[in-house]
PDB file of N, CA and C in Angstrom:
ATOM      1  N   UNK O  15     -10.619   7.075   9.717  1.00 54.00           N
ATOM      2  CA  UNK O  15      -9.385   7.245  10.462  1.00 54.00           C
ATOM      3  C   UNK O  15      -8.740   5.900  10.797  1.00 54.00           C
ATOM      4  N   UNK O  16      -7.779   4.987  10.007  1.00 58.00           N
ATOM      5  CA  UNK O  16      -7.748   3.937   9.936  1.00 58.00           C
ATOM      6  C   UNK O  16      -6.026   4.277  10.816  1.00 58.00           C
ATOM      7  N   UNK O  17      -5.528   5.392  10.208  1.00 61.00           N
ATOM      8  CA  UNK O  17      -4.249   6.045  10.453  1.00 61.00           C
ATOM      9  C   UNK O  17      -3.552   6.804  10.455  1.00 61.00           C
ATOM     10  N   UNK O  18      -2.480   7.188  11.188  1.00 67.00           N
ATOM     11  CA  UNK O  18      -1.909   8.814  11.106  1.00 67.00           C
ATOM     12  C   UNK O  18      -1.245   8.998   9.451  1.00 67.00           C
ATOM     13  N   UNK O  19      -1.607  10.234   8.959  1.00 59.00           N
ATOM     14  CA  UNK O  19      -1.145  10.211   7.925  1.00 59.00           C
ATOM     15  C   UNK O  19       0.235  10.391   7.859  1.00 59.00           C
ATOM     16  N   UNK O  20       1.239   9.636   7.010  1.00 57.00           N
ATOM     17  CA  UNK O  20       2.850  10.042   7.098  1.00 57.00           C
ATOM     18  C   UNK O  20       3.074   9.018   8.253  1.00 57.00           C
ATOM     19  N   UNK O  21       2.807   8.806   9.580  1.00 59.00           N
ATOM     20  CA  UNK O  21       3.541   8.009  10.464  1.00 59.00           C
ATOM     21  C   UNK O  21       3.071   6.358  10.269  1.00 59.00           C
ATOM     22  N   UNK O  22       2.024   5.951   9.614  1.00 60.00           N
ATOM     23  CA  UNK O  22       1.324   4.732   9.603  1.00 60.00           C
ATOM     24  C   UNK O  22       1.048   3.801  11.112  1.00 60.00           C
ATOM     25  N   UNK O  23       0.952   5.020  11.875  1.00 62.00           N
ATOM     26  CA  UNK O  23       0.199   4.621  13.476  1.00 62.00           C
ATOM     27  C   UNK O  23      -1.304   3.915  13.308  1.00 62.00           C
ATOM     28  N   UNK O  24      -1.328   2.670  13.679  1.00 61.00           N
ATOM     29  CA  UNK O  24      -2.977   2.360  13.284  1.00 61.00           C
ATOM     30  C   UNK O  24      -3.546   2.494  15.182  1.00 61.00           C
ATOM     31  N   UNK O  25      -4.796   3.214  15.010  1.00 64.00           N
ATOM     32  CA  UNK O  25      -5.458   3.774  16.017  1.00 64.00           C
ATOM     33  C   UNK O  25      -6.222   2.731  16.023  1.00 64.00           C
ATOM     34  N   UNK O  26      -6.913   1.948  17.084  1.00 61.00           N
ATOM     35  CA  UNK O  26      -8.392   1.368  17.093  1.00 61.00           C
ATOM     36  C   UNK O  26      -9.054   2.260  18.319  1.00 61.00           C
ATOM     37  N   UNK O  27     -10.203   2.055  17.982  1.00 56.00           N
ATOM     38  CA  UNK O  27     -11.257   2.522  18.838  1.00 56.00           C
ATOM     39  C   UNK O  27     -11.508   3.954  19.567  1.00 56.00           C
ATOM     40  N   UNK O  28     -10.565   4.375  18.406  1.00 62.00           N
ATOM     41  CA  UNK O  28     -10.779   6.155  18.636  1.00 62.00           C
ATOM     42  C   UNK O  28     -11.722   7.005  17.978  1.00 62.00           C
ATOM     43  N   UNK O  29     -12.156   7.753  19.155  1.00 75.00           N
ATOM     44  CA  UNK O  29     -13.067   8.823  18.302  1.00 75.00           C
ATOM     45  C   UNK O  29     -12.501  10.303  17.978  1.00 75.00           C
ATOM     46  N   UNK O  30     -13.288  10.567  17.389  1.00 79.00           N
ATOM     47  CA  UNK O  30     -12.730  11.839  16.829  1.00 79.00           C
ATOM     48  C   UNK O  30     -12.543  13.157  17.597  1.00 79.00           C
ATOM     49  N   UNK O  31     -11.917  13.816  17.959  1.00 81.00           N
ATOM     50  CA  UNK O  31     -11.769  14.958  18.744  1.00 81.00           C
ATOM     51  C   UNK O  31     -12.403  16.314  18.193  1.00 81.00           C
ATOM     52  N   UNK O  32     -13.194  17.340  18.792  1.00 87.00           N
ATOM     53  CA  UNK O  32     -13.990  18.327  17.716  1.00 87.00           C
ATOM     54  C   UNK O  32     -12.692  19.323  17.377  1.00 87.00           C
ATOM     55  N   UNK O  33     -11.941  18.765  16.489  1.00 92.00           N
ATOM     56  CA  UNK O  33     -10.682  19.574  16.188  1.00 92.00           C
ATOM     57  C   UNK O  33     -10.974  20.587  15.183  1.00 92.00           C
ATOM     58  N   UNK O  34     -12.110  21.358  14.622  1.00 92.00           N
ATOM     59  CA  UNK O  34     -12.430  22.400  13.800  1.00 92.00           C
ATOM     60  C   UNK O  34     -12.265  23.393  14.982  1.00 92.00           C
ATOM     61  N   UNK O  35     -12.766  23.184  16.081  1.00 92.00           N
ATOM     62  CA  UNK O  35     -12.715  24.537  16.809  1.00 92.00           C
ATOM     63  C   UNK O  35     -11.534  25.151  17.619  1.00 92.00           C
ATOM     64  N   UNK O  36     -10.389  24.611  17.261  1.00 94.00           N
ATOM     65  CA  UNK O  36      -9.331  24.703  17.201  1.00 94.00           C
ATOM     66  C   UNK O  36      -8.288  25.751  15.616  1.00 94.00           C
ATOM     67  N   UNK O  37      -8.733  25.256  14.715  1.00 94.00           N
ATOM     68  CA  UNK O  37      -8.857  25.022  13.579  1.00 94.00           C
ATOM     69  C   UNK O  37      -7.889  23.888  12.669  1.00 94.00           C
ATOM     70  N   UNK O  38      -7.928  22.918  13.392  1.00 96.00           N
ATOM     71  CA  UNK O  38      -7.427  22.007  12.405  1.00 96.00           C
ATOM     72  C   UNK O  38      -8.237  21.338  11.476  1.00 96.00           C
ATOM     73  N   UNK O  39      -7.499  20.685  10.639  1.00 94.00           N
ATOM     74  CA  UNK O  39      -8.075  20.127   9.389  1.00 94.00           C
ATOM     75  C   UNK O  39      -8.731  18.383   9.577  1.00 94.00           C
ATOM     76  N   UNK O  40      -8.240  18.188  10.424  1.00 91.00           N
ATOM     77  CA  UNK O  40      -8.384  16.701  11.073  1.00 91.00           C
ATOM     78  C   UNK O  40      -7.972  16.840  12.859  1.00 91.00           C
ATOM     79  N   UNK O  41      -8.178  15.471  13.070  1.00 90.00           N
ATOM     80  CA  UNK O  41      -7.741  14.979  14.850  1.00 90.00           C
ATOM     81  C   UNK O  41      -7.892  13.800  14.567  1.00 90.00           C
ATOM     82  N   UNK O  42      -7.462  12.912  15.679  1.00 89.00           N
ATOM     83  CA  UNK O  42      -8.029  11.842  16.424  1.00 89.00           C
ATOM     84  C   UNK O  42      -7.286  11.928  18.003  1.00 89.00           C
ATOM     85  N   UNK O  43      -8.338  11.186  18.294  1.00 89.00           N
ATOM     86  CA  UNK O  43      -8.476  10.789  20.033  1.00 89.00           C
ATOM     87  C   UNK O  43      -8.395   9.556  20.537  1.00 89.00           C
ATOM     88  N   UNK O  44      -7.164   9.282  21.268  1.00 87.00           N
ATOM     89  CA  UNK O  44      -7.199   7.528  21.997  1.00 87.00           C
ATOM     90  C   UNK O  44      -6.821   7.570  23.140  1.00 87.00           C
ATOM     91  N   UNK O  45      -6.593   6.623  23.670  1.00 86.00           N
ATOM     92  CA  UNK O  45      -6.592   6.665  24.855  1.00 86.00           C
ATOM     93  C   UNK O  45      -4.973   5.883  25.282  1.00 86.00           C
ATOM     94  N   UNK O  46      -4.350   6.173  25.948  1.00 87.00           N
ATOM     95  CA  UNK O  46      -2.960   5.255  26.486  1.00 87.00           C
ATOM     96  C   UNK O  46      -3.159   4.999  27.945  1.00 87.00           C
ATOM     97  N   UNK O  47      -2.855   3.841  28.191  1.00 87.00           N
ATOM     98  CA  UNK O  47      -3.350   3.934  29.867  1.00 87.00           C
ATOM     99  C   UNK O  47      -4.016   4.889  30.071  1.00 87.00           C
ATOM    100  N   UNK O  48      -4.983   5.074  30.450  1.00 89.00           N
ATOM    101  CA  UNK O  48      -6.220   5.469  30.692  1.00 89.00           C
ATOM    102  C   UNK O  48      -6.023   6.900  30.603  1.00 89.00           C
ATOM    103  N   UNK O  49      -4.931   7.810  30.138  1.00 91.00           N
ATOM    104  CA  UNK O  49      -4.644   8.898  29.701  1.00 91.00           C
ATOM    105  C   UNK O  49      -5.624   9.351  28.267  1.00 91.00           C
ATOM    106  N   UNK O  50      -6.047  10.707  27.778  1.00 91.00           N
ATOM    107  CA  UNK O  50      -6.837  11.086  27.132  1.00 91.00           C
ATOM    108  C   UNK O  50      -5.868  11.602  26.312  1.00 91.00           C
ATOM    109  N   UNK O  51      -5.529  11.116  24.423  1.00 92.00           N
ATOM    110  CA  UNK O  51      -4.436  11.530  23.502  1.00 92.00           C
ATOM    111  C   UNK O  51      -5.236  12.084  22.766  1.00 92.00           C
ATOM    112  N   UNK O  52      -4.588  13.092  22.245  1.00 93.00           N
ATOM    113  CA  UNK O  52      -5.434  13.877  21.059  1.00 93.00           C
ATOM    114  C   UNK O  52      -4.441  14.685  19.951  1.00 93.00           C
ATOM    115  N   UNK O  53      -4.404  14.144  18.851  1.00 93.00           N
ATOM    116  CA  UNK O  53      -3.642  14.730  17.828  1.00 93.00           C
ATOM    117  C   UNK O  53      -4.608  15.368  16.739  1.00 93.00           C
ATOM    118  N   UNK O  54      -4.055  16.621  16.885  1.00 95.00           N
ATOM    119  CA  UNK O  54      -4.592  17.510  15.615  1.00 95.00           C
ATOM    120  C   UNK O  54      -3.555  17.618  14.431  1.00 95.00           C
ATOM    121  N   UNK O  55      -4.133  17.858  13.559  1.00 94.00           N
ATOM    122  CA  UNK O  55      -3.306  18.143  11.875  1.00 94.00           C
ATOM    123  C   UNK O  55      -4.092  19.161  11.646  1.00 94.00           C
ATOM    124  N   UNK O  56      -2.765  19.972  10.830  1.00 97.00           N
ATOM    125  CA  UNK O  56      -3.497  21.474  10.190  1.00 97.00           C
ATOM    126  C   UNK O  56      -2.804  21.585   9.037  1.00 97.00           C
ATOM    127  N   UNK O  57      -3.137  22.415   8.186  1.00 97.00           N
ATOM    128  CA  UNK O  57      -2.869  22.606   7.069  1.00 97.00           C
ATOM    129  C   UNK O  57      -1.592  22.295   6.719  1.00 97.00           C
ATOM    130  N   UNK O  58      -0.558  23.459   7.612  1.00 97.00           N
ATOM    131  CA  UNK O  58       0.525  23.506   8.054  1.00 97.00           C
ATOM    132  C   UNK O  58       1.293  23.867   8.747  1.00 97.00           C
ATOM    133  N   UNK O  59       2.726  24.143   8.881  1.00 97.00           N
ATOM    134  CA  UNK O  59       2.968  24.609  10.443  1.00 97.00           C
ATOM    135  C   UNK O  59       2.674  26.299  10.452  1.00 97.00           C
ATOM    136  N   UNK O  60       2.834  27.220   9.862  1.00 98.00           N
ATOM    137  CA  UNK O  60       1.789  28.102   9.695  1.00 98.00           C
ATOM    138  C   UNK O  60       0.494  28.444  10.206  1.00 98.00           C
ATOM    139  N   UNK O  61      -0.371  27.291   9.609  1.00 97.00           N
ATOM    140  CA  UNK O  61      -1.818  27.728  10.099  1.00 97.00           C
ATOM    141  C   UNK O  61      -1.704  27.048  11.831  1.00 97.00           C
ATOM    142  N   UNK O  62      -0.873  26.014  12.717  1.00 97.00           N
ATOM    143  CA  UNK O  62      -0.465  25.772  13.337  1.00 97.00           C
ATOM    144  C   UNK O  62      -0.340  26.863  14.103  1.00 97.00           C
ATOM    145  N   UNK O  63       0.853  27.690  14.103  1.00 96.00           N
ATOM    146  CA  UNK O  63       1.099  28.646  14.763  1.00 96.00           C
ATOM    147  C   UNK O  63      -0.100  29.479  14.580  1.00 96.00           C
ATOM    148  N   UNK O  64      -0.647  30.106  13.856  1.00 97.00           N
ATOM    149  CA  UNK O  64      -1.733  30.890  13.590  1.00 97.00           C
ATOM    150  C   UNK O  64      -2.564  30.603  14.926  1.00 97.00           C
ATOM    151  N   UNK O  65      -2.915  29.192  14.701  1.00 96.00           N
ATOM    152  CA  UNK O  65      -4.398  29.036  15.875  1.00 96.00           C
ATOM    153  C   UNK O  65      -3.848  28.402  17.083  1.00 96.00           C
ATOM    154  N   UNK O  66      -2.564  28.324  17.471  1.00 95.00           N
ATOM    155  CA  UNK O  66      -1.931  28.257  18.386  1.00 95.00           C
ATOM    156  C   UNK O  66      -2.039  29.724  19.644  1.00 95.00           C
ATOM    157  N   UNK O  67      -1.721  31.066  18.654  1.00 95.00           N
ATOM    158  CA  UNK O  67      -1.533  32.409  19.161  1.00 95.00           C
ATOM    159  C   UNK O  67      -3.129  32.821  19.134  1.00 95.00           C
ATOM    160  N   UNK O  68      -4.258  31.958  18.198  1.00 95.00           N
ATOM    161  CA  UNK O  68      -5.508  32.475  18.472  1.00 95.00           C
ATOM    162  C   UNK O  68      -6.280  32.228  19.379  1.00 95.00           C
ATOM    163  N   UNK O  69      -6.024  31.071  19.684  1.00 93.00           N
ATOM    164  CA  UNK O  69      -6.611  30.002  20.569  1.00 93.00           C
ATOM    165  C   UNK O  69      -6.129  29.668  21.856  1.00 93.00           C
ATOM    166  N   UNK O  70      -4.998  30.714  22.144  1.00 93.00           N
ATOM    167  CA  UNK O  70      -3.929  30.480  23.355  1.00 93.00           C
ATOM    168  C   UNK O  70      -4.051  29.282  23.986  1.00 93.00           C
ATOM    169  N   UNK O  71      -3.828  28.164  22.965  1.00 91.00           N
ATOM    170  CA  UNK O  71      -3.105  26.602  23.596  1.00 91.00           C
ATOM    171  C   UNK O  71      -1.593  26.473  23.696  1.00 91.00           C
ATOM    172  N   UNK O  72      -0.897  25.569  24.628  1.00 90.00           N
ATOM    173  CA  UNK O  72       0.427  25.112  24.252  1.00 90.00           C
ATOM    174  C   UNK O  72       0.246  24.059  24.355  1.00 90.00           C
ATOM    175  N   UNK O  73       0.197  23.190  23.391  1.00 95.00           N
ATOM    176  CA  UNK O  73       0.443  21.936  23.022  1.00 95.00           C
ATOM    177  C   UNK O  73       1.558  21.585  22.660  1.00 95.00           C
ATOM    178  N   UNK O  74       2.101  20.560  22.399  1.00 95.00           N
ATOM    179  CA  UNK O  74       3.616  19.747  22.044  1.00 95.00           C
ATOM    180  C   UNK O  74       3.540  19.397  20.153  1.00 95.00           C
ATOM    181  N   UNK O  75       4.056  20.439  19.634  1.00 96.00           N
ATOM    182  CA  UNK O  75       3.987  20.474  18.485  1.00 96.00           C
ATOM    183  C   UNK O  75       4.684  19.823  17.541  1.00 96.00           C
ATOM    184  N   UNK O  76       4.679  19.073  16.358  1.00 95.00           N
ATOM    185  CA  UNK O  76       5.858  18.736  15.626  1.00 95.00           C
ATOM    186  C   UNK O  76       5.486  19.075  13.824  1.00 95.00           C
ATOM    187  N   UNK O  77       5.921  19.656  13.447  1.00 95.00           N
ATOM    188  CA  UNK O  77       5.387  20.032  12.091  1.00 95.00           C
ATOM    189  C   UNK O  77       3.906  20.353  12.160  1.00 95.00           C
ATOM    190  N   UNK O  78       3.189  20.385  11.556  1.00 96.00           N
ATOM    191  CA  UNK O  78       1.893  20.580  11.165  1.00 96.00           C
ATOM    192  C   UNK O  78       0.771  19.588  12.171  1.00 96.00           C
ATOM    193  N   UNK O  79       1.255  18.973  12.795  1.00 95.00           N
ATOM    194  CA  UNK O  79       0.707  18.426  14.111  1.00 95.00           C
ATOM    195  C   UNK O  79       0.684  19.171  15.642  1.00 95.00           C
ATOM    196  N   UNK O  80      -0.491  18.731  16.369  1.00 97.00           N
ATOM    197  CA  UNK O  80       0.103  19.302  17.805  1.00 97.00           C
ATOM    198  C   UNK O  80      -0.655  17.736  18.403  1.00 97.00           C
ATOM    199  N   UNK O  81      -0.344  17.707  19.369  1.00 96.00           N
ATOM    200  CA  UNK O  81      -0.388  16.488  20.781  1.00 96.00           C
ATOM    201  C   UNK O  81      -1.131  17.452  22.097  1.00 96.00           C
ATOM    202  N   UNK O  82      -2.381  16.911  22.311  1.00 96.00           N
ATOM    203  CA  UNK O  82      -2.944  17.379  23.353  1.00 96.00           C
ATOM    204  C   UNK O  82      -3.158  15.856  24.685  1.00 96.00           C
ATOM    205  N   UNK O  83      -2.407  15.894  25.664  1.00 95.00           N
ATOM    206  CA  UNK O  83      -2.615  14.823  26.296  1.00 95.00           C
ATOM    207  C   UNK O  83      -2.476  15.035  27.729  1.00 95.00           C
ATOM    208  N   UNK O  84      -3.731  14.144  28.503  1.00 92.00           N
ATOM    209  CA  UNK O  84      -3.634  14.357  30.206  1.00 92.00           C
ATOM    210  C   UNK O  84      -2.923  13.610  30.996  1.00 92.00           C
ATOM    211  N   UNK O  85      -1.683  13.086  29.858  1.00 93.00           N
ATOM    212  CA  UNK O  85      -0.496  12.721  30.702  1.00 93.00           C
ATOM    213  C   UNK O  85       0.017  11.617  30.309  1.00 93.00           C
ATOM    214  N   UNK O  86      -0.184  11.715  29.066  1.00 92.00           N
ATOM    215  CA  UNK O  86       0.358  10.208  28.253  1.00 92.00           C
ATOM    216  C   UNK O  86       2.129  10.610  28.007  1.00 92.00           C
ATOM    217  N   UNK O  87       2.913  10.378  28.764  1.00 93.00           N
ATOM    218  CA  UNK O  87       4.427  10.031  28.644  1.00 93.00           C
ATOM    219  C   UNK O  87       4.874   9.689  27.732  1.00 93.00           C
ATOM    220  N   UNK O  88       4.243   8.605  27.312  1.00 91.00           N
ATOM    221  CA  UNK O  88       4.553   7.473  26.030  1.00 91.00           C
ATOM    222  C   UNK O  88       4.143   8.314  24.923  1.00 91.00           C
ATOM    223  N   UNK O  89       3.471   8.827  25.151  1.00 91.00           N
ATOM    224  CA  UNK O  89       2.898   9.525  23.678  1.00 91.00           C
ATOM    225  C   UNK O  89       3.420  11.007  23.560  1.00 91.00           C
ATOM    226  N   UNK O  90       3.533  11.261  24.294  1.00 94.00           N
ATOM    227  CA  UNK O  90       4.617  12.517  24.161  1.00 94.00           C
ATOM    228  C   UNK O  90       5.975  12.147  23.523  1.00 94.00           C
ATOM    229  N   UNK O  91       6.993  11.337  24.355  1.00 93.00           N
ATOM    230  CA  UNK O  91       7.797  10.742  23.490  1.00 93.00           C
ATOM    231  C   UNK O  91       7.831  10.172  22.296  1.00 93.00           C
ATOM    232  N   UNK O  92       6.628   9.619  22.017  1.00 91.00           N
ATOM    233  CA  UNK O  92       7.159   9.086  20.089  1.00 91.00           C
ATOM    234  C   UNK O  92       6.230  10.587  19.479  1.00 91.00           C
ATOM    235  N   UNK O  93       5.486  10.987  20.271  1.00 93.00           N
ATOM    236  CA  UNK O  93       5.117  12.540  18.860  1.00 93.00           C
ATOM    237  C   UNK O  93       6.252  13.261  19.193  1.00 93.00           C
ATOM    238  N   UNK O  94       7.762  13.514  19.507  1.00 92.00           N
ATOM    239  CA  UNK O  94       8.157  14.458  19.585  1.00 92.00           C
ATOM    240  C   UNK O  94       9.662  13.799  18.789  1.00 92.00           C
ATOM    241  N   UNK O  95       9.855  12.051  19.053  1.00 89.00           N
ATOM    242  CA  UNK O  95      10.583  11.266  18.176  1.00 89.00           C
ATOM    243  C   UNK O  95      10.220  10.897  16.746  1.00 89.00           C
ATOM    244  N   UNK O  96       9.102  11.371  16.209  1.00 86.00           N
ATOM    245  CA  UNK O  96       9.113  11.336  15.081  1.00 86.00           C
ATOM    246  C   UNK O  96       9.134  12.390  14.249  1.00 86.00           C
ATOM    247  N   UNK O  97      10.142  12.200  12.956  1.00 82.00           N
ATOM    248  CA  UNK O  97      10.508  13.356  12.133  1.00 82.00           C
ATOM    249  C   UNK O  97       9.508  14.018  11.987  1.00 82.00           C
ATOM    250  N   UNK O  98       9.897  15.422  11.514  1.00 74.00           N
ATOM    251  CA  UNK O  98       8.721  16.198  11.200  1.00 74.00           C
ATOM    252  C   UNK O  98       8.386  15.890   8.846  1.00 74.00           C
TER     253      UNK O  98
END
């Protein structure tokens, strides 16, 4: 996980989030001011919605991504400013 695929965000020192039980295809996890970020990727926006309505999360979605965060501002704003 060197980087987001499509956005070329380079992450350091993130670990991985258990994003299968969700069902995504990937994650990663960092941290922004001491806030907890977590981006999942799924197949597509499809399987997205799918385990969105299975899994009754609302996360901040943008294409085939969702944003799980305990209050990262900053990171809400550029996952929701970048194209899908």
């Amino acid at each position: 996980h060197d980087a987001l695929p499509i956005w070329g965000i380079v992450i350091e020192n993130e670990d991985v989030p258990y994003y299968q039980m969700i069902g995504a295809k990937d994650g990663w996890l960092f941290y922004d001011e001491g806030h907890v970020v977590k981006i999942y990727e799924f197949e597509d926006e499809a399987a997205l919605k799918e385990s969105m309505e299975a899994y009754s999360f609302n996360f901040e979605t943008n294409g085939k991504f969702a944003l799980e965060t305990s209050g990262s501002e900053a990171a809400i704003e550029i996952f929701n400013g970048v194209e899908k």
